[in-house]
């Protein structure tokens, strides 16, 4: 039969092991490939960064491939030069051409961008890099763009960031980068309007109260000044009478 201290030691050990397991599995989940910022406006142009961390303890990242959605293509895509990296842009023919505002048709669009590092550009363990892209106009027929990505390490490992998150389910181990799209010219919510009105009313009330307080203070000081003046005059008259009586 185990003693009470032995049971406590066994329980504590089990708790520590469980906590270690949770931390071990949660660690890699913090090193996702993401789009920054995560939201943009439908129909507009924007600049985003694909943020790529290296979650390995020993291997460095040497190549990053980002696939662009062809079901919701973007007509104009350009990369920002990044020292130590070379960007290669691939285009694909579109099943349905994109109509521009000028009436022209775009028959192909960017389908993938591959960044390859030279000897100075690797993303080392515990580091991250941002790959900046300008794109637009953003589609208006969807609320998100999905960019499936592949991350290659110098030890031959390939991390596939292609798993799409689903409502009501745990986040996948390697979620795909997603850019959320919002409606253009979205009006402020009634709650926001009410909040602004309340803030304005509170500000007006505060200003009125401050003004009333200032007026009250001024009146009080005026009355005090009159009283002091009357007392001074009375003392002056009394002094003159005393002086006349003594002479």
CSV table of N, CA and C in Angstrom, one decimal, residues 115-187:
chain,number,residue,atom,x,y,z
A,115,UNK,N,9.6,32.3,-53.3
A,115,UNK,CA,10.8,33.0,-52.8
A,115,UNK,C,11.9,32.0,-52.4
A,116,UNK,N,13.1,32.2,-53.0
A,116,UNK,CA,14.2,31.3,-52.8
A,116,UNK,C,15.4,32.1,-52.1
A,117,UNK,N,15.9,31.6,-51.1
A,117,UNK,CA,17.0,32.3,-50.3
A,117,UNK,C,18.3,32.0,-50.9
A,118,UNK,N,19.2,33.0,-50.8
A,118,UNK,CA,20.6,32.7,-51.1
A,118,UNK,C,21.3,32.4,-49.7
A,119,UNK,N,22.6,32.4,-49.7
A,119,UNK,CA,23.4,32.0,-48.5
A,119,UNK,C,23.1,33.0,-47.3
A,120,UNK,N,22.7,34.2,-47.7
A,120,UNK,CA,22.6,35.2,-46.6
A,120,UNK,C,21.1,35.4,-46.2
A,121,UNK,N,20.2,34.8,-46.9
A,121,UNK,CA,18.8,35.1,-46.7
A,121,UNK,C,18.0,34.0,-45.9
A,122,UNK,N,18.6,33.0,-45.5
A,122,UNK,CA,17.9,31.9,-44.8
A,122,UNK,C,17.2,32.4,-43.5
A,123,UNK,N,16.0,31.8,-43.2
A,123,UNK,CA,15.3,32.2,-41.9
A,123,UNK,C,15.8,31.1,-40.9
A,124,UNK,N,16.6,31.6,-40.0
A,124,UNK,CA,17.2,30.6,-39.0
A,124,UNK,C,16.2,30.2,-37.9
A,125,UNK,N,16.5,29.2,-37.2
A,125,UNK,CA,15.6,28.7,-36.1
A,125,UNK,C,15.3,29.9,-35.1
A,126,UNK,N,14.0,30.0,-34.8
A,126,UNK,CA,13.6,31.0,-33.9
A,126,UNK,C,13.4,32.4,-34.5
A,127,UNK,N,13.6,32.5,-35.8
A,127,UNK,CA,13.5,33.8,-36.5
A,127,UNK,C,12.3,33.8,-37.5
A,128,UNK,N,12.0,34.9,-38.0
A,128,UNK,CA,10.9,35.0,-39.0
A,128,UNK,C,11.2,36.0,-40.1
A,129,UNK,N,10.5,35.9,-41.2
A,129,UNK,CA,10.7,36.9,-42.3
A,129,UNK,C,9.4,37.2,-42.9
A,130,UNK,N,9.3,38.4,-43.4
A,130,UNK,CA,8.0,38.9,-44.0
A,130,UNK,C,8.3,39.1,-45.5
A,131,UNK,N,7.4,38.6,-46.3
A,131,UNK,CA,7.5,38.7,-47.8
A,131,UNK,C,6.3,39.6,-48.2
A,132,UNK,N,6.6,40.8,-48.7
A,132,UNK,CA,5.6,41.8,-49.0
A,132,UNK,C,5.1,41.7,-50.4
A,133,UNK,N,3.8,41.9,-50.6
A,133,UNK,CA,3.2,41.8,-51.9
A,133,UNK,C,2.1,42.9,-52.0
A,134,UNK,N,2.0,43.6,-53.1
A,134,UNK,CA,0.9,44.5,-53.4
A,134,UNK,C,0.0,43.8,-54.4
A,135,UNK,N,-1.3,43.9,-54.1
A,135,UNK,CA,-2.3,43.2,-54.9
A,135,UNK,C,-3.7,43.9,-55.0
A,136,UNK,N,-4.4,43.7,-56.1
A,136,UNK,CA,-5.7,44.3,-56.3
A,136,UNK,C,-6.1,44.3,-57.8
A,137,UNK,N,-7.3,44.7,-58.1
A,137,UNK,CA,-8.3,44.9,-57.1
A,137,UNK,C,-8.8,43.6,-56.5
A,138,UNK,N,-9.1,43.6,-55.2
A,138,UNK,CA,-9.5,42.4,-54.6
A,138,UNK,C,-11.0,42.0,-55.0
A,139,UNK,N,-11.2,40.7,-55.1
A,139,UNK,CA,-12.6,40.3,-55.5
A,139,UNK,C,-13.7,40.8,-54.6
A,140,UNK,N,-14.9,40.9,-55.2
A,140,UNK,CA,-16.0,41.3,-54.4
A,140,UNK,C,-17.1,40.2,-54.2
A,141,UNK,N,-16.8,39.0,-54.8
A,141,UNK,CA,-17.7,37.9,-54.7
A,141,UNK,C,-17.3,36.9,-53.7
A,142,UNK,N,-16.4,37.2,-52.7
A,142,UNK,CA,-16.0,36.3,-51.7
A,142,UNK,C,-15.6,37.1,-50.4
A,143,UNK,N,-15.7,36.4,-49.3
A,143,UNK,CA,-15.3,37.1,-48.1
A,143,UNK,C,-13.9,36.7,-47.6
A,144,UNK,N,-13.2,35.9,-48.4
A,144,UNK,CA,-11.8,35.6,-48.0
A,144,UNK,C,-11.0,35.1,-49.2
A,145,UNK,N,-9.7,35.2,-49.1
A,145,UNK,CA,-8.8,34.6,-50.0
A,145,UNK,C,-7.9,33.7,-49.3
A,146,UNK,N,-7.8,32.5,-49.8
A,146,UNK,CA,-6.9,31.4,-49.2
A,146,UNK,C,-5.6,31.3,-50.0
A,147,UNK,N,-4.5,31.4,-49.2
A,147,UNK,CA,-3.2,31.3,-49.8
A,147,UNK,C,-2.5,30.0,-49.3
A,148,UNK,N,-2.6,28.9,-50.0
A,148,UNK,CA,-1.9,27.7,-49.5
A,148,UNK,C,-0.4,27.9,-49.7
A,149,UNK,N,0.4,27.5,-48.7
A,149,UNK,CA,1.8,27.8,-48.7
A,149,UNK,C,2.6,26.5,-48.3
A,150,UNK,N,3.8,26.5,-48.9
A,150,UNK,CA,4.8,25.4,-48.6
A,150,UNK,C,6.1,26.1,-48.1
A,151,UNK,N,6.6,25.5,-47.1
A,151,UNK,CA,7.9,26.0,-46.5
A,151,UNK,C,8.9,25.0,-46.5
A,152,UNK,N,10.0,25.2,-47.2
A,152,UNK,CA,11.1,24.2,-47.3
A,152,UNK,C,12.3,24.5,-46.5
A,153,UNK,N,12.8,23.5,-45.8
A,153,UNK,CA,14.0,23.7,-44.9
A,153,UNK,C,15.3,23.2,-45.5
A,154,UNK,N,16.4,23.6,-45.0
A,154,UNK,CA,17.7,23.1,-45.6
A,154,UNK,C,18.0,21.7,-45.2
A,155,UNK,N,17.2,21.1,-44.4
A,155,UNK,CA,17.4,19.6,-44.1
A,155,UNK,C,16.4,18.8,-45.0
A,156,UNK,N,15.7,19.4,-45.9
A,156,UNK,CA,14.8,18.7,-46.8
A,156,UNK,C,13.4,18.6,-46.4
A,157,UNK,N,13.1,19.1,-45.2
A,157,UNK,CA,11.8,19.1,-44.6
A,157,UNK,C,10.9,20.1,-45.4
A,158,UNK,N,9.7,19.7,-45.7
A,158,UNK,CA,8.7,20.6,-46.3
A,158,UNK,C,7.4,20.7,-45.4
A,159,UNK,N,7.1,21.9,-44.9
A,159,UNK,CA,5.9,22.1,-44.1
A,159,UNK,C,4.8,22.6,-45.0
A,160,UNK,N,3.7,21.9,-45.0
A,160,UNK,CA,2.6,22.2,-45.9
A,160,UNK,C,1.5,23.0,-45.2
A,161,UNK,N,1.5,24.3,-45.4
A,161,UNK,CA,0.4,25.1,-44.7
A,161,UNK,C,-0.8,25.2,-45.6
A,162,UNK,N,-1.5,24.1,-45.6
A,162,UNK,CA,-2.6,24.0,-46.6
A,162,UNK,C,-4.0,23.5,-45.9
A,163,UNK,N,-4.0,23.4,-44.6
A,163,UNK,CA,-5.2,22.9,-43.9
A,163,UNK,C,-6.1,24.1,-43.7
A,164,UNK,N,-7.4,24.0,-44.1
A,164,UNK,CA,-8.4,25.1,-43.9
A,164,UNK,C,-9.1,24.8,-42.6
A,165,UNK,N,-9.2,25.9,-41.8
A,165,UNK,CA,-10.0,25.8,-40.6
A,165,UNK,C,-11.5,25.7,-40.9
A,166,UNK,N,-12.2,25.0,-40.0
A,166,UNK,CA,-13.6,24.8,-40.2
A,166,UNK,C,-14.3,25.2,-38.9
A,167,UNK,N,-15.5,25.8,-39.0
A,167,UNK,CA,-16.3,26.2,-37.9
A,167,UNK,C,-16.6,25.0,-37.0
A,168,UNK,N,-16.5,25.2,-35.7
A,168,UNK,CA,-16.8,24.2,-34.7
A,168,UNK,C,-15.8,23.1,-34.6
A,169,UNK,N,-14.6,23.2,-35.2
A,169,UNK,CA,-13.6,22.2,-35.1
A,169,UNK,C,-12.3,22.9,-34.6
A,170,UNK,N,-11.4,22.1,-34.0
A,170,UNK,CA,-10.2,22.6,-33.5
A,170,UNK,C,-9.3,23.1,-34.7
A,171,UNK,N,-8.5,24.1,-34.4
A,171,UNK,CA,-7.6,24.6,-35.4
A,171,UNK,C,-6.7,23.5,-35.9
A,172,UNK,N,-6.5,23.4,-37.2
A,172,UNK,CA,-5.6,22.4,-37.8
A,172,UNK,C,-4.1,22.7,-37.4
A,173,UNK,N,-3.3,21.6,-37.5
A,173,UNK,CA,-1.9,21.8,-37.1
A,173,UNK,C,-1.2,22.7,-38.0
A,174,UNK,N,-1.5,22.7,-39.3
A,174,UNK,CA,-0.8,23.6,-40.2
A,174,UNK,C,-1.9,24.4,-41.0
A,175,UNK,N,-2.5,25.4,-40.4
A,175,UNK,CA,-3.6,26.1,-41.1
A,175,UNK,C,-3.0,27.0,-42.3
A,176,UNK,N,-3.8,27.1,-43.3
A,176,UNK,CA,-3.4,27.9,-44.5
A,176,UNK,C,-3.6,29.4,-44.2
A,177,UNK,N,-2.7,30.2,-44.7
A,177,UNK,CA,-2.9,31.6,-44.5
A,177,UNK,C,-4.2,32.1,-45.2
A,178,UNK,N,-4.9,33.0,-44.5
A,178,UNK,CA,-6.2,33.5,-45.0
A,178,UNK,C,-6.3,35.0,-44.9
A,179,UNK,N,-6.7,35.7,-46.0
A,179,UNK,CA,-7.0,37.1,-45.9
A,179,UNK,C,-8.5,37.3,-46.0
A,180,UNK,N,-9.0,37.9,-44.9
A,180,UNK,CA,-10.5,38.1,-44.8
A,180,UNK,C,-10.8,39.4,-45.5
A,181,UNK,N,-11.9,39.4,-46.3
A,181,UNK,CA,-12.3,40.5,-47.1
A,181,UNK,C,-13.6,41.1,-46.5
A,182,UNK,N,-13.6,42.4,-46.3
A,182,UNK,CA,-14.8,43.1,-45.7
A,182,UNK,C,-15.5,43.9,-46.8
A,183,UNK,N,-16.8,44.2,-46.6
A,183,UNK,CA,-17.6,45.0,-47.6
A,183,UNK,C,-17.0,46.4,-47.7
A,184,UNK,N,-17.0,47.0,-48.9
A,184,UNK,CA,-16.5,48.3,-49.0
A,184,UNK,C,-17.5,49.3,-48.5
A,185,UNK,N,-17.0,50.4,-47.8
A,185,UNK,CA,-17.9,51.4,-47.3
A,185,UNK,C,-18.9,51.0,-46.3
A,186,UNK,N,-18.5,50.0,-45.4
A,186,UNK,CA,-19.4,49.5,-44.4
A,186,UNK,C,-19.7,50.7,-43.4
A,187,UNK,N,-21.0,50.9,-43.1
A,187,UNK,CA,-21.4,51.9,-42.2
A,187,UNK,C,-21.1,51.5,-40.8
